[in-house]
């Protein structure tokens, strides 16, 4: 089994806000992230897949093909957009990095060639904070 990681980058705006709570409680829990006029992040996305190299190419997956799949199903859905307002797969969810990583996993799940398996979504919200999701 070999693991291959493709690194991608996107920018997006969001707001952390629970509509079930008062403004004061949102402010207390989410701080500046509850700012009603939104704020943005430069996200770094690490998509790791696993499987065995194809005997004819030596590749697990052609990295260009993996990049195209990530572009189509993730980057075109989120880049330069507002996660709360514009992104179909985040509708009705709190737009935390945790939920975004799970949403990205679900976007990619089932889109890879049959011999390639999704292993991990690692998503950096800032250089200091990242989330990993392994599908369970
Ligand atoms: Ni934020």
PDB file of C-alpha atoms and ligand atoms in Angstrom:
ATOM      1  CA  UNK A   1       0.000   0.000   0.000  1.00  0.00           C
ATOM      2  CA  UNK A   2       1.348   3.412  -0.952  1.00  0.00           C
ATOM      3  CA  UNK A   3       0.042   6.841   0.004  1.00  0.00           C
ATOM      4  CA  UNK A   4       0.042   9.865  -2.286  1.00  0.00           C
ATOM      5  CA  UNK A   5      -0.811  13.423  -1.231  1.00  0.00           C
ATOM      6  CA  UNK A   6      -1.850  16.298  -3.444  1.00  0.00           C
ATOM      7  CA  UNK A   7      -1.661  19.797  -1.922  1.00  0.00           C
ATOM      8  CA  UNK A   8      -4.122  22.462  -3.050  1.00  0.00           C
ATOM      9  CA  UNK A   9      -4.973  25.946  -1.910  1.00  0.00           C
ATOM     10  CA  UNK A  10      -8.134  28.022  -1.763  1.00  0.00           C
ATOM     11  CA  UNK A  11      -9.491  31.189  -0.195  1.00  0.00           C
ATOM     12  CA  UNK A  12     -12.948  31.417   1.275  1.00  0.00           C
ATOM     13  CA  UNK A  13     -15.035  33.582   3.577  1.00  0.00           C
ATOM     14  CA  UNK A  14     -17.095  32.300   6.461  1.00  0.00           C
ATOM     15  CA  UNK A  15     -18.710  33.098   9.744  1.00  0.00           C
ATOM     16  CA  UNK A  16     -19.068  30.840  12.777  1.00  0.00           C
ATOM     17  CA  UNK A  17     -22.546  31.430  14.095  1.00  0.00           C
ATOM     18  CA  UNK A  18     -25.153  29.176  15.673  1.00  0.00           C
ATOM     19  CA  UNK A  19     -28.612  30.596  14.883  1.00  0.00           C
ATOM     20  CA  UNK A  20     -30.059  28.740  17.897  1.00  0.00           C
ATOM     21  CA  UNK A  21     -28.001  30.931  20.244  1.00  0.00           C
ATOM     22  CA  UNK A  22     -28.182  34.584  21.291  1.00  0.00           C
ATOM     23  CA  UNK A  23     -25.741  37.095  19.795  1.00  0.00           C
ATOM     24  CA  UNK A  24     -24.023  37.249  23.196  1.00  0.00           C
ATOM     25  CA  UNK A  25     -23.485  33.478  23.351  1.00  0.00           C
ATOM     26  CA  UNK A  26     -22.191  33.406  19.750  1.00  0.00           C
ATOM     27  CA  UNK A  27     -19.769  36.195  20.643  1.00  0.00           C
ATOM     28  CA  UNK A  28     -18.684  34.332  23.786  1.00  0.00           C
ATOM     29  CA  UNK A  29     -18.051  30.999  22.002  1.00  0.00           C
ATOM     30  CA  UNK A  30     -16.842  32.095  18.566  1.00  0.00           C
ATOM     31  CA  UNK A  31     -15.327  35.532  19.303  1.00  0.00           C
ATOM     32  CA  UNK A  32     -14.193  37.360  16.173  1.00  0.00           C
ATOM     33  CA  UNK A  33     -15.199  34.347  14.063  1.00  0.00           C
ATOM     34  CA  UNK A  34     -18.872  35.295  14.708  1.00  0.00           C
ATOM     35  CA  UNK A  35     -18.326  38.715  13.058  1.00  0.00           C
ATOM     36  CA  UNK A  36     -21.504  39.322  11.059  1.00  0.00           C
ATOM     37  CA  UNK A  37     -19.613  40.867   8.152  1.00  0.00           C
ATOM     38  CA  UNK A  38     -17.617  37.685   7.549  1.00  0.00           C
ATOM     39  CA  UNK A  39     -13.863  37.052   7.469  1.00  0.00           C
ATOM     40  CA  UNK A  40     -11.632  34.999   5.208  1.00  0.00           C
ATOM     41  CA  UNK A  41      -9.001  32.287   5.393  1.00  0.00           C
ATOM     42  CA  UNK A  42      -6.268  30.988   3.110  1.00  0.00           C
ATOM     43  CA  UNK A  43      -6.938  27.280   3.358  1.00  0.00           C
ATOM     44  CA  UNK A  44      -4.294  24.646   2.563  1.00  0.00           C
ATOM     45  CA  UNK A  45      -5.818  21.323   1.585  1.00  0.00           C
ATOM     46  CA  UNK A  46      -3.902  18.016   1.666  1.00  0.00           C
ATOM     47  CA  UNK A  47      -5.740  15.155  -0.033  1.00  0.00           C
ATOM     48  CA  UNK A  48      -4.122  11.760   0.649  1.00  0.00           C
ATOM     49  CA  UNK A  49      -5.115   8.681  -1.345  1.00  0.00           C
ATOM     50  CA  UNK A  50      -3.892   5.101  -0.998  1.00  0.00           C
ATOM     51  CA  UNK A  51      -3.630   1.938  -3.062  1.00  0.00           C
ATOM     52  CA  UNK A  52      -1.092  -0.018  -5.080  1.00  0.00           C
ATOM     53  CA  UNK A  53       0.898   1.334  -8.042  1.00  0.00           C
ATOM     54  CA  UNK A  54      -0.370   0.366 -11.491  1.00  0.00           C
ATOM     55  CA  UNK A  55       2.195  -2.103 -12.941  1.00  0.00           C
ATOM     56  CA  UNK A  56       2.056  -0.370 -16.349  1.00  0.00           C
ATOM     57  CA  UNK A  57       2.658   3.206 -15.121  1.00  0.00           C
ATOM     58  CA  UNK A  58       4.151   2.809 -11.654  1.00  0.00           C
ATOM     59  CA  UNK A  59       1.573   5.381 -10.532  1.00  0.00           C
ATOM     60  CA  UNK A  60      -1.059   4.991  -7.827  1.00  0.00           C
ATOM     61  CA  UNK A  61      -2.924   7.726  -9.719  1.00  0.00           C
ATOM     62  CA  UNK A  62      -1.686  10.296 -12.207  1.00  0.00           C
ATOM     63  CA  UNK A  63      -1.266  13.413 -10.015  1.00  0.00           C
ATOM     64  CA  UNK A  64      -2.746  15.573 -12.802  1.00  0.00           C
ATOM     65  CA  UNK A  65      -5.912  13.465 -12.792  1.00  0.00           C
ATOM     66  CA  UNK A  66      -6.160  13.689  -8.990  1.00  0.00           C
ATOM     67  CA  UNK A  67      -5.714  17.465  -9.217  1.00  0.00           C
ATOM     68  CA  UNK A  68      -8.492  17.660 -11.833  1.00  0.00           C
ATOM     69  CA  UNK A  69     -10.871  15.660  -9.599  1.00  0.00           C
ATOM     70  CA  UNK A  70     -10.099  17.938  -6.610  1.00  0.00           C
ATOM     71  CA  UNK A  71     -10.539  21.038  -8.774  1.00  0.00           C
ATOM     72  CA  UNK A  72     -13.891  19.925 -10.153  1.00  0.00           C
ATOM     73  CA  UNK A  73     -15.485  18.635  -6.956  1.00  0.00           C
ATOM     74  CA  UNK A  74     -13.916  20.892  -4.321  1.00  0.00           C
ATOM     75  CA  UNK A  75     -12.030  23.976  -5.503  1.00  0.00           C
ATOM     76  CA  UNK A  76     -14.617  25.117  -8.043  1.00  0.00           C
ATOM     77  CA  UNK A  77     -17.236  24.750  -5.284  1.00  0.00           C
ATOM     78  CA  UNK A  78     -15.417  26.785  -2.598  1.00  0.00           C
ATOM     79  CA  UNK A  79     -12.609  28.985  -3.977  1.00  0.00           C
ATOM     80  CA  UNK A  80     -13.225  32.732  -3.511  1.00  0.00           C
ATOM     81  CA  UNK A  81     -16.713  31.999  -2.218  1.00  0.00           C
ATOM     82  CA  UNK A  82     -18.609  32.396   1.022  1.00  0.00           C
ATOM     83  CA  UNK A  83     -18.838  28.994   2.732  1.00  0.00           C
ATOM     84  CA  UNK A  84     -22.059  29.875   4.591  1.00  0.00           C
ATOM     85  CA  UNK A  85     -23.898  31.434   1.658  1.00  0.00           C
ATOM     86  CA  UNK A  86     -22.526  30.021  -1.604  1.00  0.00           C
ATOM     87  CA  UNK A  87     -21.398  26.442  -1.002  1.00  0.00           C
ATOM     88  CA  UNK A  88     -24.073  23.798  -1.578  1.00  0.00           C
ATOM     89  CA  UNK A  89     -22.334  21.047   0.381  1.00  0.00           C
ATOM     90  CA  UNK A  90     -22.031  23.281   3.492  1.00  0.00           C
ATOM     91  CA  UNK A  91     -25.690  24.392   3.477  1.00  0.00           C
ATOM     92  CA  UNK A  92     -27.203  24.195   6.952  1.00  0.00           C
ATOM     93  CA  UNK A  93     -23.883  23.308   8.611  1.00  0.00           C
ATOM     94  CA  UNK A  94     -21.656  25.297  10.916  1.00  0.00           C
ATOM     95  CA  UNK A  95     -18.740  26.303   8.668  1.00  0.00           C
ATOM     96  CA  UNK A  96     -15.960  25.162  10.996  1.00  0.00           C
ATOM     97  CA  UNK A  97     -12.741  23.647   9.626  1.00  0.00           C
ATOM     98  CA  UNK A  98     -13.910  20.298  11.060  1.00  0.00           C
ATOM     99  CA  UNK A  99     -17.181  20.346   9.114  1.00  0.00           C
ATOM    100  CA  UNK A 100     -15.452  21.671   6.004  1.00  0.00           C
ATOM    101  CA  UNK A 101     -12.958  18.758   6.058  1.00  0.00           C
ATOM    102  CA  UNK A 102     -15.855  16.275   6.361  1.00  0.00           C
ATOM    103  CA  UNK A 103     -17.693  18.057   3.530  1.00  0.00           C
ATOM    104  CA  UNK A 104     -14.598  17.886   1.297  1.00  0.00           C
ATOM    105  CA  UNK A 105     -14.239  14.168   2.058  1.00  0.00           C
ATOM    106  CA  UNK A 106     -17.871  13.611   1.029  1.00  0.00           C
ATOM    107  CA  UNK A 107     -17.332  15.611  -2.171  1.00  0.00           C
ATOM    108  CA  UNK A 108     -14.383  13.393  -3.181  1.00  0.00           C
ATOM    109  CA  UNK A 109     -15.716  10.076  -1.925  1.00  0.00           C
ATOM    110  CA  UNK A 110     -16.781   7.952  -4.899  1.00  0.00           C
ATOM    111  CA  UNK A 111     -15.113  10.282  -7.452  1.00  0.00           C
ATOM    112  CA  UNK A 112     -11.767   8.419  -7.585  1.00  0.00           C
ATOM    113  CA  UNK A 113     -10.896   5.493  -9.878  1.00  0.00           C
ATOM    114  CA  UNK A 114     -11.895   2.119  -8.310  1.00  0.00           C
ATOM    115  CA  UNK A 115      -8.298   1.125  -7.475  1.00  0.00           C
ATOM    116  CA  UNK A 116      -7.658   4.373  -5.533  1.00  0.00           C
ATOM    117  CA  UNK A 117      -9.027   4.934  -2.022  1.00  0.00           C
ATOM    118  CA  UNK A 118      -9.408   8.190  -0.154  1.00  0.00           C
ATOM    119  CA  UNK A 119      -7.291   8.054   3.039  1.00  0.00           C
ATOM    120  CA  UNK A 120      -7.194  11.494   4.648  1.00  0.00           C
ATOM    121  CA  UNK A 121      -8.353  15.058   4.232  1.00  0.00           C
ATOM    122  CA  UNK A 122      -6.005  17.431   6.064  1.00  0.00           C
ATOM    123  CA  UNK A 123      -7.157  21.032   6.067  1.00  0.00           C
ATOM    124  CA  UNK A 124      -5.192  23.985   7.429  1.00  0.00           C
ATOM    125  CA  UNK A 125      -7.304  27.010   8.350  1.00  0.00           C
ATOM    126  CA  UNK A 126      -4.211  28.931   9.491  1.00  0.00           C
ATOM    127  CA  UNK A 127      -0.558  27.808   9.645  1.00  0.00           C
ATOM    128  CA  UNK A 128      -1.181  26.999  13.342  1.00  0.00           C
ATOM    129  CA  UNK A 129      -4.459  25.025  13.107  1.00  0.00           C
ATOM    130  CA  UNK A 130      -5.390  22.051  11.002  1.00  0.00           C
ATOM    131  CA  UNK A 131      -7.964  19.265  10.986  1.00  0.00           C
ATOM    132  CA  UNK A 132      -7.584  15.679   9.756  1.00  0.00           C
ATOM    133  CA  UNK A 133     -10.489  13.479   8.712  1.00  0.00           C
ATOM    134  CA  UNK A 134     -10.190   9.784   7.849  1.00  0.00           C
ATOM    135  CA  UNK A 135     -13.816   9.106   6.972  1.00  0.00           C
ATOM    136  CA  UNK A 136     -15.024   7.724  10.304  1.00  0.00           C
TER     137      UNK A 136
HETATM  138 NI1  LIG B   1     -12.593  31.751  10.681  1.00  0.00          NI
END
